[in-house]
Short mmCIF file of C-alpha atoms in Angstrom, two decimals:
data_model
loop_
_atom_site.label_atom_id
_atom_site.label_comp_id
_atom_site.label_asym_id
_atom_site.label_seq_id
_atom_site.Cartn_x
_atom_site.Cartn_y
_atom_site.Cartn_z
CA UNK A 13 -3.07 -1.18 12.01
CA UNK A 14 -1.21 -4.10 10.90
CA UNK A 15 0.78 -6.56 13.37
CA UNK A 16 4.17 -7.02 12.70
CA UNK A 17 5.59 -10.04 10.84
CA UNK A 18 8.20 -11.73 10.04
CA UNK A 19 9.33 -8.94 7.37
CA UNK A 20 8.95 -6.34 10.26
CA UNK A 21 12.45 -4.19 10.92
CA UNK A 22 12.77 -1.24 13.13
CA UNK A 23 14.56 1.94 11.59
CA UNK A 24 17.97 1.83 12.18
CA UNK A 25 18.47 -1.43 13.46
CA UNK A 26 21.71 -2.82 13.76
CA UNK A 27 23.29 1.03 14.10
CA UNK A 28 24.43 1.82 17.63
CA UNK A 29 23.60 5.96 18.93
CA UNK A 30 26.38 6.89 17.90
CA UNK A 31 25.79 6.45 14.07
CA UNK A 32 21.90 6.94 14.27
CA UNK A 33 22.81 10.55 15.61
CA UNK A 34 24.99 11.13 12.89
CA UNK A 35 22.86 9.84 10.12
CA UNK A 36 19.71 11.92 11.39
CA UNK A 37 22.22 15.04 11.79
CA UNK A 38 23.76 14.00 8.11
CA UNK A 39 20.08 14.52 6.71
CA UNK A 40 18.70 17.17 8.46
CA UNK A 41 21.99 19.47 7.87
CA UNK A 42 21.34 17.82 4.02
CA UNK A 43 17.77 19.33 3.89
CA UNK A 44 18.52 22.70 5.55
CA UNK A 45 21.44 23.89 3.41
CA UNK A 46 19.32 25.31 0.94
CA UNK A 47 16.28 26.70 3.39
CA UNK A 48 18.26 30.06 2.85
CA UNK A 49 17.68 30.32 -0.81
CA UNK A 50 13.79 28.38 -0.88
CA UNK A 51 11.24 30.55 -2.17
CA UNK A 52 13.83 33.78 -3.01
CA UNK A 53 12.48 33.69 -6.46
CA UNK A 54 8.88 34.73 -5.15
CA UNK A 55 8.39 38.63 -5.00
CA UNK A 56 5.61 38.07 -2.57
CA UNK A 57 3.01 38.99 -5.06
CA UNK A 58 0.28 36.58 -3.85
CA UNK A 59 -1.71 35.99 -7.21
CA UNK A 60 2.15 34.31 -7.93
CA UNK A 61 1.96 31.85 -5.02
CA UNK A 62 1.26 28.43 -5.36
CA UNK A 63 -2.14 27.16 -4.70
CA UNK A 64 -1.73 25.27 -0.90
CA UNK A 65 -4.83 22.73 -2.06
CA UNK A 66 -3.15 21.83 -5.70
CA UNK A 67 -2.95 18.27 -6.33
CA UNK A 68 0.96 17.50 -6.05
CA UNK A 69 1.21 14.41 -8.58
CA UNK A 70 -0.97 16.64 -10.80
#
């Protein structure tokens, strides 16, 4: 692992609880909206599901 230098930053900084709370809550209800609808277009035929070990970028 690295050290730290002088381009270093922690996540959030400069945003007090208040915001940080709201941003993470902004994202996560963001990323959730659409859980209800993700994979609907699967009929749960399993020679139709993706292949878990496929290489993403290809």
């Amino acid at each position: 692992m690295s050290e730290p230098d002088s381009k270093t930053y922690s996540a959030g900084e400069g945003l007090s609880d208040e915001e940080m709370v709201r941003t993470v809550a902004e994202q996560t209800d963001s990323i959730s909206e659409h859980a209800d609808v993700a994979g609907k277009d699967w009929d749960g035929d399993a020679s139709k599901a993706p292949d878990p070990n496929a290489d993403p970028a290809g």
